Tab-separated table of C-alpha atoms in Angstrom:
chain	number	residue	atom	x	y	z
A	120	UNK	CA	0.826	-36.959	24.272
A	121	UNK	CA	3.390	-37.291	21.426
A	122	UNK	CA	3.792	-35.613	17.916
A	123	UNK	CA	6.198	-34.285	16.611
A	124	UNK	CA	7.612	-37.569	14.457
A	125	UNK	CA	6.685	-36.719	10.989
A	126	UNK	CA	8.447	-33.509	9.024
A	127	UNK	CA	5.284	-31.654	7.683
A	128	UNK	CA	7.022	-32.152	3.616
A	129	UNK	CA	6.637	-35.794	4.620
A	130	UNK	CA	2.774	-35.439	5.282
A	131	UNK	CA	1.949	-35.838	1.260
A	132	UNK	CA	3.227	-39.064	1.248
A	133	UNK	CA	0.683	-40.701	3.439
A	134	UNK	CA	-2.206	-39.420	1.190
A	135	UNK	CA	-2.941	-42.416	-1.376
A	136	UNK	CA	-3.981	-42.567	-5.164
A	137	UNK	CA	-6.833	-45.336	-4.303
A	138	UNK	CA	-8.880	-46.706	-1.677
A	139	UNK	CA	-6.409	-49.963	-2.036
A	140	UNK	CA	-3.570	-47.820	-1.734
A	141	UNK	CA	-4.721	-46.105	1.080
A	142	UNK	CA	-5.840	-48.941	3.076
A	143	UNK	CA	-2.597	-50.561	2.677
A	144	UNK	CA	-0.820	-47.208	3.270
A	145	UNK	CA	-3.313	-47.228	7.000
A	146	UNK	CA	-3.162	-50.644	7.856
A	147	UNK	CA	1.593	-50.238	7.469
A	148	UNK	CA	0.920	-47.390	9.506
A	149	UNK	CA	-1.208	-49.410	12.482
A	150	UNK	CA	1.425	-52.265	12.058
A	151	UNK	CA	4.321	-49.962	12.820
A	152	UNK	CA	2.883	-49.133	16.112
A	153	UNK	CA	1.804	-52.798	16.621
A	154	UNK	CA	-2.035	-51.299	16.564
A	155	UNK	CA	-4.543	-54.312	16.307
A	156	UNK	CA	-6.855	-53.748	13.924
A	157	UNK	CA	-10.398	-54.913	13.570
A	158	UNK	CA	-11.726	-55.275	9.517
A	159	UNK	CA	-14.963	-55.254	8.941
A	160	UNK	CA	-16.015	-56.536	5.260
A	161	UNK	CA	-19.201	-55.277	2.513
A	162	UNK	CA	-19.553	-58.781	1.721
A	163	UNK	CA	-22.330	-57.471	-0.411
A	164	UNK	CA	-20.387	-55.400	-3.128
A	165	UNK	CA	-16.671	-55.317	-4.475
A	166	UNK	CA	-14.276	-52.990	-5.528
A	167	UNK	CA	-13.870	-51.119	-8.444
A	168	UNK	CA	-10.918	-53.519	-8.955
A	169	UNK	CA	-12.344	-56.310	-7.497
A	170	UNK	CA	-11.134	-56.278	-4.592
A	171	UNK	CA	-12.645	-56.407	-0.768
A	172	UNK	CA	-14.420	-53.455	0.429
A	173	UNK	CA	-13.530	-52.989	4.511
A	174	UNK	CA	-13.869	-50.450	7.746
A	175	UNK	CA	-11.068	-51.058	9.898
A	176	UNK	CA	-11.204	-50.265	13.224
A	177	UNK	CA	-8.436	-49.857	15.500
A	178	UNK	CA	-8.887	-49.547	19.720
A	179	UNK	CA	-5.514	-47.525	20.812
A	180	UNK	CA	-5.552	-47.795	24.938
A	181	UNK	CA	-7.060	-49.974	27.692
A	182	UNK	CA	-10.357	-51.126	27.255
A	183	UNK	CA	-11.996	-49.585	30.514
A	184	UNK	CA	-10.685	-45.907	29.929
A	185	UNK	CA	-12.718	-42.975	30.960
A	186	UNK	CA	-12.829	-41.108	28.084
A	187	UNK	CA	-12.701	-42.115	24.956
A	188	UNK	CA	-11.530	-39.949	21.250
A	189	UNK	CA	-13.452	-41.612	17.668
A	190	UNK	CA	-11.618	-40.082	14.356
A	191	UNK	CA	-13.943	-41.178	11.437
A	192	UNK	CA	-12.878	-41.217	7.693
A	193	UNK	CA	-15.084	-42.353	4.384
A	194	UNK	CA	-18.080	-41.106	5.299
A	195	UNK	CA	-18.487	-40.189	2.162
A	196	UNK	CA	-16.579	-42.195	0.149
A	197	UNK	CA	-14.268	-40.374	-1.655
A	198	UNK	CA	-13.726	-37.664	1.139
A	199	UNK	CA	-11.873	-41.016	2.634
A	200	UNK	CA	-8.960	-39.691	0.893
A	201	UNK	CA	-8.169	-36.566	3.432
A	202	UNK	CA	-9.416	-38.274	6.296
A	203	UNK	CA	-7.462	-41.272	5.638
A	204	UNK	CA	-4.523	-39.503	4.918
A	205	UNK	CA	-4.831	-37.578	7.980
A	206	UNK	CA	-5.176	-40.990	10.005
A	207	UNK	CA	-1.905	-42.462	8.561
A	208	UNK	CA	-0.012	-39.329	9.380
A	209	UNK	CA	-1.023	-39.128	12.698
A	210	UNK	CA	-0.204	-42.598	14.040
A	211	UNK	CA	3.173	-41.930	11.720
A	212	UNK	CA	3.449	-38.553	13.578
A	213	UNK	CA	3.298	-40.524	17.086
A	214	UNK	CA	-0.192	-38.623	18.105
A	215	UNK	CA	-1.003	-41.877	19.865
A	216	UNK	CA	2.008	-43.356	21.762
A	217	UNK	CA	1.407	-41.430	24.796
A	218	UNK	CA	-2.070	-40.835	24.923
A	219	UNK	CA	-3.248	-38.654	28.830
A	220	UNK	CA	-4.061	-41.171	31.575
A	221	UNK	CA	-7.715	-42.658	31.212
A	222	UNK	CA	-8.238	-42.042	27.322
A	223	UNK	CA	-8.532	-44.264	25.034
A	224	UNK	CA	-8.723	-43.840	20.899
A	225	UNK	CA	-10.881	-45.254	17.750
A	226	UNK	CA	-9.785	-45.234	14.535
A	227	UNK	CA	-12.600	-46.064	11.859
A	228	UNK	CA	-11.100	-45.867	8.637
A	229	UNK	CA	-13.363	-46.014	5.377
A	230	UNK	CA	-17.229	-45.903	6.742
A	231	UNK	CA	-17.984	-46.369	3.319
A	232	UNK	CA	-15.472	-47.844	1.529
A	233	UNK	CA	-17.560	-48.292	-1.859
A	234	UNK	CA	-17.702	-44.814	-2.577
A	235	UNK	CA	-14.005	-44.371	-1.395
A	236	UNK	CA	-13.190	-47.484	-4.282
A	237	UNK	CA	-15.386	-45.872	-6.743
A	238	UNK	CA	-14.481	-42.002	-5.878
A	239	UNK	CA	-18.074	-41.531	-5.587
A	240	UNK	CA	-19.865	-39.682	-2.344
A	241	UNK	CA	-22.427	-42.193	-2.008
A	242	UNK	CA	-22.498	-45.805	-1.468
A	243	UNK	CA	-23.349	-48.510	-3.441
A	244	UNK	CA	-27.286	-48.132	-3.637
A	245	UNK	CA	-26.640	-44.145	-4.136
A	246	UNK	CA	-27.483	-43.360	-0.823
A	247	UNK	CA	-25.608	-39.993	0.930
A	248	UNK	CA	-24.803	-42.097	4.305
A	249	UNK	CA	-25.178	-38.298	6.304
A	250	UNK	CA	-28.657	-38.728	5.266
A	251	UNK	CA	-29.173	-42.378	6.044
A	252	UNK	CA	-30.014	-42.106	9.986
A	253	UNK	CA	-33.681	-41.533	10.313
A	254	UNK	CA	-36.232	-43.531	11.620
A	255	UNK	CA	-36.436	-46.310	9.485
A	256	UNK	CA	-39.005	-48.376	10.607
A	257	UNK	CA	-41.569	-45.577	11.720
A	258	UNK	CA	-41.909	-45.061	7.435
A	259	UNK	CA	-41.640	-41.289	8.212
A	260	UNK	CA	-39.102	-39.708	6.737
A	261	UNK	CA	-38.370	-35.767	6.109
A	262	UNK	CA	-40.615	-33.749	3.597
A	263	UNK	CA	-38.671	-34.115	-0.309
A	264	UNK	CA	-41.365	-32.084	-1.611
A	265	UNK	CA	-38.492	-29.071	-2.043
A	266	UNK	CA	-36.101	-31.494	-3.709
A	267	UNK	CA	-38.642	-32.902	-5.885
A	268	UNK	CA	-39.513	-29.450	-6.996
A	269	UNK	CA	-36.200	-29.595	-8.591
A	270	UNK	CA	-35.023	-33.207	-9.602
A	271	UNK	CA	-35.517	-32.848	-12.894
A	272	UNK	CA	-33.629	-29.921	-13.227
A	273	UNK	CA	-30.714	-31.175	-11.079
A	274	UNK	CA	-30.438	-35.027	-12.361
A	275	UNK	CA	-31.821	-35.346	-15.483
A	276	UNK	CA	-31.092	-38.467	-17.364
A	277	UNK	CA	-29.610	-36.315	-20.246
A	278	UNK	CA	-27.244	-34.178	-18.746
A	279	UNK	CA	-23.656	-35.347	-19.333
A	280	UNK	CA	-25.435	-34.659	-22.918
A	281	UNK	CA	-26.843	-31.626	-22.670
A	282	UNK	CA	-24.919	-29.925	-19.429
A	283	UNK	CA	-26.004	-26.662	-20.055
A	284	UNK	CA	-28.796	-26.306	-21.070
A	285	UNK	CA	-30.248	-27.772	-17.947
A	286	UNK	CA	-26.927	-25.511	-15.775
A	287	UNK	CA	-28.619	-22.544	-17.383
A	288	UNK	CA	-32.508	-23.796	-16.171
A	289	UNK	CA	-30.815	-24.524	-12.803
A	290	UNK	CA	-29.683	-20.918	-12.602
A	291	UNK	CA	-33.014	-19.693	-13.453
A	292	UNK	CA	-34.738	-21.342	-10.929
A	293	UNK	CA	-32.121	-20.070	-8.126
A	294	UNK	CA	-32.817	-16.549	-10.119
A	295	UNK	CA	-36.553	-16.756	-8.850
A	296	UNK	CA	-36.228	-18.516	-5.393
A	297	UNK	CA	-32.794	-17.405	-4.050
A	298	UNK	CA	-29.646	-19.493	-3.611
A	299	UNK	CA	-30.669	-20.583	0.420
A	300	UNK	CA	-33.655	-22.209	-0.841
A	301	UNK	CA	-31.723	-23.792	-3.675
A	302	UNK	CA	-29.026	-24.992	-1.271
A	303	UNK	CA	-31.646	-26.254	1.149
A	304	UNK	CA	-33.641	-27.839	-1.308
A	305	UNK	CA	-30.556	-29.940	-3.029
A	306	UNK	CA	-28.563	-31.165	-0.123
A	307	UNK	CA	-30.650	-31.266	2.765
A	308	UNK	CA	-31.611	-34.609	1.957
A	309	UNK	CA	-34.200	-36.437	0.058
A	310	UNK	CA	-35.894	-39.696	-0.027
A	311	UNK	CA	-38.323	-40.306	-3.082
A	312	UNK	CA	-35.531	-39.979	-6.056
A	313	UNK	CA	-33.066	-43.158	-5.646
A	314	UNK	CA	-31.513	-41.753	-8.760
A	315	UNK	CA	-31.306	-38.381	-7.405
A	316	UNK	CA	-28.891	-36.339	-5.450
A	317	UNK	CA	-28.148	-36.467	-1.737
A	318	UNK	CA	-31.069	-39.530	-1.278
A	319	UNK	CA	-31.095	-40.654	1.993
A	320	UNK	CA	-32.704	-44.102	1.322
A	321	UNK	CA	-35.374	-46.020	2.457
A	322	UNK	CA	-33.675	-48.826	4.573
A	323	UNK	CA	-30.337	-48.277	7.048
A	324	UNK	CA	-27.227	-49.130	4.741
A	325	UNK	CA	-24.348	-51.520	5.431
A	326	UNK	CA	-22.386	-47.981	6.264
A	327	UNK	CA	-25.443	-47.614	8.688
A	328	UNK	CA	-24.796	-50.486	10.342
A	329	UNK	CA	-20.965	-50.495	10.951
A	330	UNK	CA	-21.392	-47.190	12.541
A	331	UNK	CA	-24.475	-48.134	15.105
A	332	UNK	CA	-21.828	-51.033	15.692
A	333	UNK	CA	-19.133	-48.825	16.083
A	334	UNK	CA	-21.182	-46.884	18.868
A	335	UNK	CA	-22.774	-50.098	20.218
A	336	UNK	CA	-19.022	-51.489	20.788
A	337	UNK	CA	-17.087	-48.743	21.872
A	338	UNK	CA	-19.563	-45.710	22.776
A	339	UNK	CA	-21.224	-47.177	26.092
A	340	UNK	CA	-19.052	-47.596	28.988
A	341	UNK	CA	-16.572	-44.020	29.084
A	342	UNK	CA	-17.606	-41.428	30.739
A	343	UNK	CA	-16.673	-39.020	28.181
A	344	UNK	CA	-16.611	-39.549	24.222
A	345	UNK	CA	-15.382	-37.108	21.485
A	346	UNK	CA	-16.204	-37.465	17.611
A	347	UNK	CA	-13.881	-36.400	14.600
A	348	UNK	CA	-15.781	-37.150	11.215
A	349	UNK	CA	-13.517	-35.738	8.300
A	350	UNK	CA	-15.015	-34.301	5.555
A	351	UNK	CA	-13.914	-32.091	2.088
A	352	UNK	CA	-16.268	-30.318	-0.346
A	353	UNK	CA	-17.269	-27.396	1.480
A	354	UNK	CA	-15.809	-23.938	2.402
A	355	UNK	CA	-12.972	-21.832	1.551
A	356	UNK	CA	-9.798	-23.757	0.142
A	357	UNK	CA	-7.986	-25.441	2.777
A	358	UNK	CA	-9.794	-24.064	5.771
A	359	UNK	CA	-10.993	-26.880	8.189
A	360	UNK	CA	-14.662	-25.505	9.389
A	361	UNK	CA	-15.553	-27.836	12.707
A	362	UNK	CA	-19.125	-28.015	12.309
A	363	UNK	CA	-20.938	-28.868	15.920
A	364	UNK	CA	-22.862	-31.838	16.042
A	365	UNK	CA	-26.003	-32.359	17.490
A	366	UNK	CA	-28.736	-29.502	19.350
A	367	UNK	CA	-27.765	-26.429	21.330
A	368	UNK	CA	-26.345	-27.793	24.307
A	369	UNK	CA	-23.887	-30.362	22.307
A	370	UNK	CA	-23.085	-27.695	20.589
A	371	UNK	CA	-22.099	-25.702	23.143
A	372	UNK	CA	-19.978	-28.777	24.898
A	373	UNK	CA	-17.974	-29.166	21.211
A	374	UNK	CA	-17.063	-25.080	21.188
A	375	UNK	CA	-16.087	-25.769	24.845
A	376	UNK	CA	-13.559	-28.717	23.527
A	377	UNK	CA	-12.897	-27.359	20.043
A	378	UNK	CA	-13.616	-23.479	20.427
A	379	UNK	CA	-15.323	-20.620	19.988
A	380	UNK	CA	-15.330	-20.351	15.892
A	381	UNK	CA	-17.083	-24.325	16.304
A	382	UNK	CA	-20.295	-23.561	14.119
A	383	UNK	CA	-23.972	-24.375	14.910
A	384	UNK	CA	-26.118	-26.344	11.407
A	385	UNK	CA	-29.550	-25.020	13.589
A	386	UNK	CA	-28.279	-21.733	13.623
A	387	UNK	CA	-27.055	-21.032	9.894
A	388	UNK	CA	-23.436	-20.351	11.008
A	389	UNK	CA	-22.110	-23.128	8.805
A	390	UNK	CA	-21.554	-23.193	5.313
A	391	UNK	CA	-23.755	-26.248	5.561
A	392	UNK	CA	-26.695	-26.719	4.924
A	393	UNK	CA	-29.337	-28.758	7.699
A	394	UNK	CA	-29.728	-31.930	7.265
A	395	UNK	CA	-31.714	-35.026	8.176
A	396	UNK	CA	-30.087	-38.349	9.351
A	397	UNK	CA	-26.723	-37.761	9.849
A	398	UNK	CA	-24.169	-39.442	11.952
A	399	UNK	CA	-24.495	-36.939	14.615
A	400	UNK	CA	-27.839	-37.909	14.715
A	401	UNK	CA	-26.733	-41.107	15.306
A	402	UNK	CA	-24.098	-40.328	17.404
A	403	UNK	CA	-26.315	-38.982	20.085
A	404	UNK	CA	-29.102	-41.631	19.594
A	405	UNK	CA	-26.540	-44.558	20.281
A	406	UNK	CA	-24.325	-42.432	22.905
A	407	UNK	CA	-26.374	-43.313	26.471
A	408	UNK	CA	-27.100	-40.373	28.208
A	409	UNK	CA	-25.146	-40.917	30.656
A	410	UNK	CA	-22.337	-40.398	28.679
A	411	UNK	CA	-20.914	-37.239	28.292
A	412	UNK	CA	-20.605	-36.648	24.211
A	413	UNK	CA	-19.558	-34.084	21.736
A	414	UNK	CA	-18.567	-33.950	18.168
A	415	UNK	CA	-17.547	-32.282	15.248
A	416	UNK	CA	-17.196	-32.950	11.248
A	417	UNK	CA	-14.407	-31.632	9.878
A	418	UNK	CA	-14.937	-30.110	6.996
A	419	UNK	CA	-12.246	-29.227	4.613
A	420	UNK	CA	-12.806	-26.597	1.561
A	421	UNK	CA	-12.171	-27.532	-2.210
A	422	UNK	CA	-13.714	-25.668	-4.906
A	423	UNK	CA	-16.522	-23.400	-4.968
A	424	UNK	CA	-19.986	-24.731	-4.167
A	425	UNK	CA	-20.816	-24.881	-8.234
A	426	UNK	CA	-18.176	-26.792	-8.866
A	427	UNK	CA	-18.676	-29.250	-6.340
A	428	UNK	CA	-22.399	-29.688	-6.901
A	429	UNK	CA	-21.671	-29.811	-11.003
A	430	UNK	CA	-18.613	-32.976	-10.148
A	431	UNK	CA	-21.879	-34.581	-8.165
A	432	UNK	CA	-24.285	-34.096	-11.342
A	433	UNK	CA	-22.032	-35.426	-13.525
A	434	UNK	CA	-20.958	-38.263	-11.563
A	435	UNK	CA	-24.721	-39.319	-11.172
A	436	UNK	CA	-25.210	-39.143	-14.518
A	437	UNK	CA	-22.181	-41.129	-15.240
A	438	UNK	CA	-23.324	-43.992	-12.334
A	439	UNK	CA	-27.665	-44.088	-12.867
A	440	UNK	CA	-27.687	-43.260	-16.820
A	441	UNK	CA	-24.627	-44.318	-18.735
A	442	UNK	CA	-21.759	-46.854	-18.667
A	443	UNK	CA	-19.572	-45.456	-15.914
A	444	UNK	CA	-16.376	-47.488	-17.753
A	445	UNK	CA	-17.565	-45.521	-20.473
A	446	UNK	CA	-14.691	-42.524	-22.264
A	447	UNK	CA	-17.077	-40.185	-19.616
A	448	UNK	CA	-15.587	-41.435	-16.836
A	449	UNK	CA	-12.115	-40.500	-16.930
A	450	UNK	CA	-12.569	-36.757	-17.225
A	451	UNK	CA	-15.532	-36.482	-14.706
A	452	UNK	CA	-13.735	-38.659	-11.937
A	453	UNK	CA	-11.496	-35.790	-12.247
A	454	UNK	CA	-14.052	-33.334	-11.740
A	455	UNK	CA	-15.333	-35.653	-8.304
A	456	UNK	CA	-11.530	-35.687	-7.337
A	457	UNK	CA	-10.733	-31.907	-7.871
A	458	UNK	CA	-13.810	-31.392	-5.733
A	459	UNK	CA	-12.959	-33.434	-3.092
A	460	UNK	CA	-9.432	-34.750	-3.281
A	461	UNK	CA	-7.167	-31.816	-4.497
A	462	UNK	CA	-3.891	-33.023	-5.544
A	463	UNK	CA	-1.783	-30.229	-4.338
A	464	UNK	CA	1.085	-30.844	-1.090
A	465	UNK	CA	0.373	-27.755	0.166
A	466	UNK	CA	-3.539	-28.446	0.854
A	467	UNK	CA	-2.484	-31.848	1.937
A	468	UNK	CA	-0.186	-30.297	4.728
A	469	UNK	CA	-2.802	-28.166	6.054
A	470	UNK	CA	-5.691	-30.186	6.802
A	471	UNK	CA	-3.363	-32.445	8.466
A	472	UNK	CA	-2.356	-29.562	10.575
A	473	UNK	CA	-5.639	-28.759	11.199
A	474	UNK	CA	-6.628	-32.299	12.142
A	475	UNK	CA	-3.802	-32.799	14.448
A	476	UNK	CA	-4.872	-29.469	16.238
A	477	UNK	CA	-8.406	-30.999	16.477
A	478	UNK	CA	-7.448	-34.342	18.100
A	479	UNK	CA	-4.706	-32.860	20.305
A	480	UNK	CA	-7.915	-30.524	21.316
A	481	UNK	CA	-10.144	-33.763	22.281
A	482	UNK	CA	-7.377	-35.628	23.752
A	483	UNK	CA	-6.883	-32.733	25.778
């Protein structure tokens, strides 16, 4: 298992200014190993620029190995940025040339590349894709009665105007419940408030889709598979919290692969909150049981959790209520890239370092 061919001062370089740029920076990087690569189009949407909106998807190894490493990026959209970054450096930084006898690797790069085009966290009908797993077709989806308590207060279609006013009405209400139900309430997911925050949806997105095809493709046949998602937004600055996926027991397999500080959603141990359909969720459900599986998300730390949640207000203001090509939308797709997408070397280098550690860890 190689790498050691990239200097760490060179790392910055792979990180891009765009989704265009970055896919282009990805797809050099899979062409200088002679990588095939696999695109998958959103026929349904373009670019903020026009241009075609992809997941590519590169198989590294024989087809029949035994065990099998998936490193995910664009989840949410504009957290592409790190984990695409991370992606290009790696196969730059030779992490793949030799990989241990019987493994195999899968690169998915951009699961949602609208939101990685438009720097937004959501997709193109506003739907958080780590929400977007449930059951579908059974028409029962997790209680929103919490979040609806609090829509208003959170996404109002006046807020870019009147910001705080309705920040100091938020604080009020976290004054009389407590910042754990407020946390809970806003991000564990919700389904009734398309214009709202962290809305799951009502029908599995194109995102959705690629994934379950992802799993369906490459997830069956090894006898062991590991999952890297890559995520930014949460936690200390720079610190890459590896966030268990699945119950108990997966749990327990992940801090077996990953280690002992891998934290537990069911268990409060992460600076996450629990959600409802996420790709864990999924994971598992599409995994056979037969198959051995464990996975983590990545999660990188930005700003603190007020900042981050007031970049997501404002951007859903900017996106369900006014022109988003309006003069708002310079200044607060800084805020959304300050809060996920820090444009500092020395943050870049570390969650790189941190990545690398976490597939050398599953490879392992």
């Amino acid at each position: 298992m190689a790498g050691s061919g990239v200097r760490l001062d060179d790392v910055p370089g792979f990180f891009s200014a765009s989704y265009e740029e970055a896919r282009a920076t990805f797809l050099e990087a899979c062409a200088t190993k002679e990588f095939s690569v696999e695109s998958h189009r959103n026929t349904t949407v373009m670019g903020v620029n026009g241009e075609g909106l992809y997941t590519d998807v590169v198989r590294i190894g024989p087809d029949d190995t035994e065990r099998l490493v998936v490193i995910m990026s664009g989840t949410h959209g504009i957290e592409g940025y790190c984990g695409s970054g991370c992606q290009s450096a790696l196969i730059h930084d030779g992490a793949f040339d030799d990989l241990p006898r019987g493994t195999g690797v899968v690169l998915a790069h951009a699961l949602n590349p609208f939101g990685f085009s438009y720097q937004r966290r959501v997709n193109e009908s506003n739907i958080d894709l780590n929400r977007n797993f449930v059951d579908h077709a059974a028409n029962a989806y997790p209680d929103s009665s919490a979040y609806s308590a609090i829509h208003d207060l959170i996404a109002p279609a006046d807020y870019g105007e009147r910001p705080q006013e309705w920040d100091a009405a938020v604080l009020a209400w976290i004054g009389e419940h407590g910042m754990d139900s407020f946390r809970q309430a806003v991000s564990g997911g919700q389904y009734v408030h398309p214009d709202g925050l962290f809305y799951g949806g009502t029908l599995p997105s194109w995102s959705n889709s690629m994934f379950r095809k992802l799993a369906q493709t490459y997830m069956q046949a090894p006898a062991q598979v590991r999952l890297i998602d890559i995520h930014t937004g949460l936690g200390p600055y720079g610190h890459g919290e590896k966030l268990g996926l699945g119950d108990g027991s997966a749990v327990r397999r992940a801090q077996a692969i990953w280690g002992d500080d891998v934290t537990d959603l069911g268990s409060g141990t992460s600076v996450s909150a629990a959600v409802s359909g996420d790709t864990g969720s999924a994971f598992f459900t599409e995994v056979p049981g037969s198959v051995e599986a464990a996975g983590i998300g990545l999660e990188f730390g930005t700003q603190d959790p007020v900042s981050v949640l007031t970049a997501l207000r404002f951007d859903n203001w900017l996106h369900l209520h006014t022109d988003p090509t309006g003069d708002r939308a310079v200044p607060i797709k800084q805020l959304m890239r300050d809060a996920f997408y820090p444009d500092d070397a020395a943050w870049k280098k570390t969650v790189f370092e941190q990545t690398r550690q976490a597939v050398q860890q599953a490879l392992s």
